[in-house]
mmCIF file of C-alpha atoms in Angstrom:
data_model
loop_
_atom_site.group_PDB
_atom_site.id
_atom_site.type_symbol
_atom_site.label_atom_id
_atom_site.label_comp_id
_atom_site.label_asym_id
_atom_site.label_seq_id
_atom_site.Cartn_x
_atom_site.Cartn_y
_atom_site.Cartn_z
ATOM 1 C CA MET A 17 -6.340 -50.816 -30.409
ATOM 2 C CA LYS A 18 -4.009 -48.249 -31.753
ATOM 3 C CA VAL A 19 -2.035 -46.085 -29.339
ATOM 4 C CA ARG A 20 -1.523 -42.376 -30.142
ATOM 5 C CA GLN A 21 1.997 -41.396 -30.897
ATOM 6 C CA ASP A 22 1.825 -38.389 -28.470
ATOM 7 C CA ALA A 23 -0.012 -40.340 -25.715
ATOM 8 C CA TRP A 24 1.088 -39.935 -22.070
ATOM 9 C CA SER A 25 2.905 -42.911 -20.667
ATOM 10 C CA GLU A 26 3.078 -43.962 -17.026
ATOM 11 C CA GLU A 27 6.639 -42.726 -16.907
ATOM 12 C CA ASN A 28 5.558 -39.325 -18.153
ATOM 13 C CA ASP A 29 2.862 -39.145 -15.559
ATOM 14 C CA LEU A 30 5.367 -40.129 -12.813
ATOM 15 C CA LEU A 31 7.811 -37.471 -13.958
ATOM 16 C CA LEU A 32 5.042 -34.912 -13.913
ATOM 17 C CA ALA A 33 3.857 -35.940 -10.491
ATOM 18 C CA GLU A 34 7.444 -35.983 -8.954
ATOM 19 C CA THR A 35 8.224 -32.577 -10.500
ATOM 20 C CA VAL A 36 5.000 -30.972 -9.349
ATOM 21 C CA LEU A 37 5.405 -32.305 -5.817
ATOM 22 C CA ARG A 38 9.016 -31.172 -5.652
ATOM 23 C CA HIS A 39 8.104 -27.685 -6.755
ATOM 24 C CA VAL A 40 5.268 -27.560 -4.195
ATOM 25 C CA ARG A 41 7.592 -28.762 -1.388
ATOM 26 C CA GLU A 42 10.248 -26.183 -2.253
ATOM 27 C CA GLY A 43 7.790 -23.336 -2.410
ATOM 28 C CA SER A 44 7.718 -22.896 -6.115
ATOM 29 C CA THR A 45 4.522 -22.860 -8.260
ATOM 30 C CA GLN A 46 2.854 -25.653 -10.222
ATOM 31 C CA LEU A 47 3.211 -23.538 -13.330
ATOM 32 C CA ASN A 48 6.993 -23.599 -13.006
ATOM 33 C CA ALA A 49 6.734 -27.453 -12.623
ATOM 34 C CA PHE A 50 4.587 -27.639 -15.799
ATOM 35 C CA GLU A 51 7.115 -25.607 -17.709
ATOM 36 C CA GLU A 52 10.000 -27.845 -16.479
ATOM 37 C CA VAL A 53 8.190 -31.046 -17.515
ATOM 38 C CA GLY A 54 7.095 -29.487 -20.810
ATOM 39 C CA ASP A 55 10.706 -28.820 -21.645
ATOM 40 C CA LEU A 56 11.769 -32.353 -20.768
ATOM 41 C CA LEU A 57 8.906 -34.062 -22.701
ATOM 42 C CA ASN A 58 8.605 -31.613 -25.614
ATOM 43 C CA ARG A 59 5.051 -30.609 -24.633
ATOM 44 C CA THR A 60 3.554 -27.242 -23.780
ATOM 45 C CA SER A 61 3.202 -26.204 -20.214
ATOM 46 C CA ALA A 62 -0.614 -26.034 -20.859
ATOM 47 C CA ALA A 63 -0.650 -29.698 -21.904
ATOM 48 C CA CYS A 64 1.228 -30.646 -18.736
ATOM 49 C CA GLY A 65 -1.193 -28.628 -16.586
ATOM 50 C CA PHE A 66 -4.218 -30.214 -18.265
ATOM 51 C CA ARG A 67 -2.772 -33.729 -17.743
ATOM 52 C CA TRP A 68 -1.991 -32.932 -14.102
ATOM 53 C CA ASN A 69 -5.501 -31.605 -13.421
ATOM 54 C CA ALA A 70 -7.390 -34.192 -15.495
ATOM 55 C CA VAL A 71 -5.595 -37.446 -14.598
ATOM 56 C CA VAL A 72 -2.516 -37.366 -12.391
ATOM 57 C CA ARG A 73 -3.621 -35.116 -9.521
ATOM 58 C CA THR A 74 -6.377 -37.467 -8.372
ATOM 59 C CA GLN A 75 -3.827 -40.259 -7.933
ATOM 60 C CA TYR A 76 -1.465 -38.122 -5.890
ATOM 61 C CA GLU A 77 -3.862 -36.102 -3.637
ATOM 62 C CA LYS A 78 -2.348 -37.414 -0.405
ATOM 63 C CA ALA A 79 1.146 -36.768 -1.632
ATOM 64 C CA LEU A 80 0.130 -33.295 -2.681
ATOM 65 C CA SER A 81 -1.299 -32.389 0.726
ATOM 66 C CA LEU A 82 1.837 -33.806 2.366
ATOM 67 C CA ALA A 83 4.034 -31.658 0.043
ATOM 68 C CA LYS A 84 2.008 -28.612 1.010
ATOM 69 C CA LYS A 85 2.421 -29.405 4.729
ATOM 70 C CA GLN A 86 6.200 -29.762 4.111
ATOM 71 C CA ARG A 87 6.238 -26.365 2.385
ATOM 72 C CA LYS A 88 4.538 -24.743 5.336
ATOM 73 C CA GLN A 89 6.865 -26.392 7.887
ATOM 74 C CA ARG A 90 9.891 -25.352 5.735
ATOM 75 C CA SER A 91 8.701 -21.790 5.514
ATOM 76 C CA ARG A 92 8.174 -21.645 9.303
ATOM 77 C CA THR A 93 11.708 -22.899 9.979
ATOM 78 C CA ILE A 94 12.983 -20.309 7.528
ATOM 79 C CA GLU A 95 11.092 -17.524 9.366
ATOM 80 C CA LYS A 96 12.444 -18.736 12.704
ATOM 81 C CA LYS A 97 15.979 -18.713 11.302
ATOM 82 C CA THR A 98 15.539 -15.147 10.036
ATOM 83 C CA LEU A 99 14.269 -13.908 13.392
ATOM 84 C CA TYR A 100 17.533 -14.631 15.031
ATOM 85 C CA THR A 101 20.835 -15.561 13.463
ATOM 86 C CA PRO A 102 23.743 -16.096 15.877
ATOM 87 C CA PRO A 103 26.869 -14.275 14.873
ATOM 88 C CA ALA A 104 29.274 -16.211 12.730
ATOM 89 C CA GLU A 105 32.466 -17.390 14.395
ATOM 90 C CA GLY A 106 34.774 -15.647 11.990
ATOM 91 C CA SER A 107 32.996 -12.272 12.320
ATOM 92 C CA LEU A 108 33.928 -11.970 15.994
ATOM 93 C CA ALA A 109 37.544 -11.396 15.310
ATOM 94 C CA ILE A 110 38.175 -8.019 16.918
ATOM 95 C CA THR A 111 41.645 -6.705 16.953
ATOM 96 C CA MET A 112 43.257 -4.648 19.672
ATOM 97 C CA ALA A 113 43.450 -1.714 17.313
ATOM 98 C CA ASP A 114 39.689 -1.854 16.930
ATOM 99 C CA VAL A 115 39.218 -1.798 20.733
ATOM 100 C CA ILE A 116 41.716 1.123 21.083
ATOM 101 C CA GLY A 117 39.997 3.020 18.349
ATOM 102 C CA TYR A 118 36.613 2.486 19.907
ATOM 103 C CA LEU A 119 37.864 3.619 23.325
ATOM 104 C CA GLN A 120 39.475 6.712 21.795
ATOM 105 C CA SER A 121 36.248 7.627 20.055
ATOM 106 C CA LEU A 122 34.460 7.273 23.464
ATOM 107 C CA ASP A 123 36.981 9.702 24.950
ATOM 108 C CA SER A 124 36.547 12.180 22.138
ATOM 109 C CA ILE A 125 32.717 11.847 22.520
ATOM 110 C CA ASP A 126 33.089 12.634 26.272
ATOM 111 C CA ALA A 127 35.293 15.649 25.469
ATOM 112 C CA VAL A 128 32.758 16.877 22.882
ATOM 113 C CA LYS A 129 29.923 16.487 25.400
ATOM 114 C CA ALA A 130 31.924 18.422 28.098
ATOM 115 C CA GLU A 131 32.709 21.191 25.529
ATOM 116 C CA ASN A 132 29.110 21.341 24.566
ATOM 117 C CA GLU A 133 27.998 21.654 28.192
ATOM 118 C CA ARG A 134 30.561 24.398 28.809
ATOM 119 C CA LEU A 135 29.417 26.356 25.742
ATOM 120 C CA ARG A 136 25.761 25.986 26.792
ATOM 121 C CA ALA A 137 26.605 27.486 30.182
ATOM 122 C CA GLU A 138 28.579 30.325 28.607
ATOM 123 C CA ASN A 139 25.720 30.980 26.240
ATOM 124 C CA GLU A 140 23.262 31.238 29.219
ATOM 125 C CA GLN A 141 25.600 33.720 30.931
ATOM 126 C CA LEU A 142 25.894 35.835 27.769
ATOM 127 C CA GLN A 143 22.113 35.717 27.347
ATOM 128 C CA CYS A 144 21.638 37.057 30.860
ATOM 129 C CA ARG A 145 24.141 39.916 30.261
ATOM 130 C CA LEU A 146 22.409 40.786 27.013
ATOM 131 C CA ASN A 147 19.028 40.936 28.801
ATOM 132 C CA LYS A 148 20.454 43.255 31.464
ATOM 133 C CA ILE A 149 22.054 45.507 28.890
ATOM 134 C CA GLU A 150 18.839 45.690 26.910
ATOM 135 C CA GLN A 151 16.882 46.553 30.040
ATOM 136 C CA SER A 152 19.317 49.305 30.989
ATOM 137 C CA SER A 153 19.306 50.585 27.394
ATOM 138 C CA GLU A 154 15.500 50.874 27.566
ATOM 139 C CA ILE A 155 15.722 52.793 30.893
ATOM 140 C CA MET A 156 18.308 55.135 29.394
ATOM 141 C CA GLN A 157 16.118 55.696 26.331
ATOM 142 C CA GLU A 158 13.185 56.511 28.632
ATOM 143 C CA ASP A 159 15.341 59.002 30.631
ATOM 144 C CA TYR A 160 16.617 60.576 27.493
ATOM 145 C CA GLU A 161 13.080 61.099 26.192
ATOM 146 C CA THR A 162 12.030 62.587 29.513
ATOM 147 C CA LEU A 163 15.039 64.985 29.537
ATOM 148 C CA MET A 164 14.258 65.998 25.928
ATOM 149 C CA LYS A 165 10.680 66.783 26.899
ATOM 150 C CA ILE A 166 11.910 68.935 29.836
ATOM 151 C CA MET A 167 14.397 70.729 27.585
ATOM 152 C CA ASN A 168 11.711 71.418 24.975
ATOM 153 C CA ARG A 169 9.395 72.852 27.698
ATOM 154 C CA ALA A 170 12.305 74.998 28.941
ATOM 155 C CA ARG A 171 12.833 76.297 25.371
ATOM 156 C CA LYS A 172 9.259 77.169 24.962
ATOM 157 C CA PHE A 173 9.216 78.858 28.320
ATOM 158 C CA VAL A 174 12.357 80.891 27.559
ATOM 159 C CA ALA A 175 10.929 81.765 24.110
ATOM 160 C CA LEU A 176 7.753 83.105 25.809
ATOM 161 C CA ASP A 177 9.913 85.049 28.275
ATOM 162 C CA ASP A 178 11.943 86.492 25.471
ATOM 163 C CA GLN A 179 8.864 87.864 23.754
ATOM 164 C CA GLU A 180 7.706 89.426 26.970
ATOM 165 C CA GLY A 181 11.250 90.462 27.810
ATOM 166 C CA ALA A 182 11.736 92.297 24.545
ATOM 167 C CA ALA A 183 9.558 95.059 25.960
ATOM 168 C CA VAL A 184 11.446 94.936 29.316
ATOM 169 C CA THR A 185 15.027 96.078 29.620
ATOM 170 C CA PHE A 186 17.458 95.397 32.375
ATOM 171 C CA LYS A 187 20.373 97.253 33.785
ATOM 172 C CA MET A 188 23.294 95.734 35.621
ATOM 173 C CA GLU A 189 24.232 97.183 38.888
ATOM 174 C CA GLN A 190 27.847 97.323 40.085
ATOM 175 C CA ASN A 191 27.367 94.464 42.451
ATOM 176 C CA GLY A 192 26.196 92.168 39.471
ATOM 177 C CA ASN A 193 22.479 92.300 40.163
ATOM 178 C CA LEU A 194 20.072 92.973 37.323
ATOM 179 C CA GLU A 195 17.596 95.673 37.769
ATOM 180 C CA LYS A 196 14.590 96.243 35.584
ATOM 181 C CA VAL A 197 14.480 99.552 33.954
ATOM 182 C CA ALA A 198 11.177 101.299 33.660
ATOM 183 C CA GLU A 199 10.149 102.333 30.241
#
């Protein structure tokens, strides 16, 4: 029997199986494993995938399921690590200047808060004064309008009297009284 020149050897199958299992364990894809083996054996990744699915996979089913479990376990531990990472020892080096700067910033924050509160109270007082001035201005405006109405009525009244008074003449007596002169 003649063996093909490009036939798969047991060593090639073993390399393919180990590489695929390693990629699965580390969370990579089988396609990446096929490409890696294809580069090593001078074969296409499609040929490696076909060989894996047709022959090698059946021999390594238990190892493949174990690799998948290890991948899940590994991803869970990575998730747990990302949930809480304790601070590194070197990052806790706080200098006295840092502490002083922080405390000074707290003092300045308190001063700004106090100033803000003072300005808020002053603003309320000024708002009250403005409201009172506006009310008194409205009252003065109403009084002015009332006075103007009275003056206009008085002018009209005087104008009517003047028209009637044109026919009537007066004479001043020595004591300063006015006396109506008959026509």
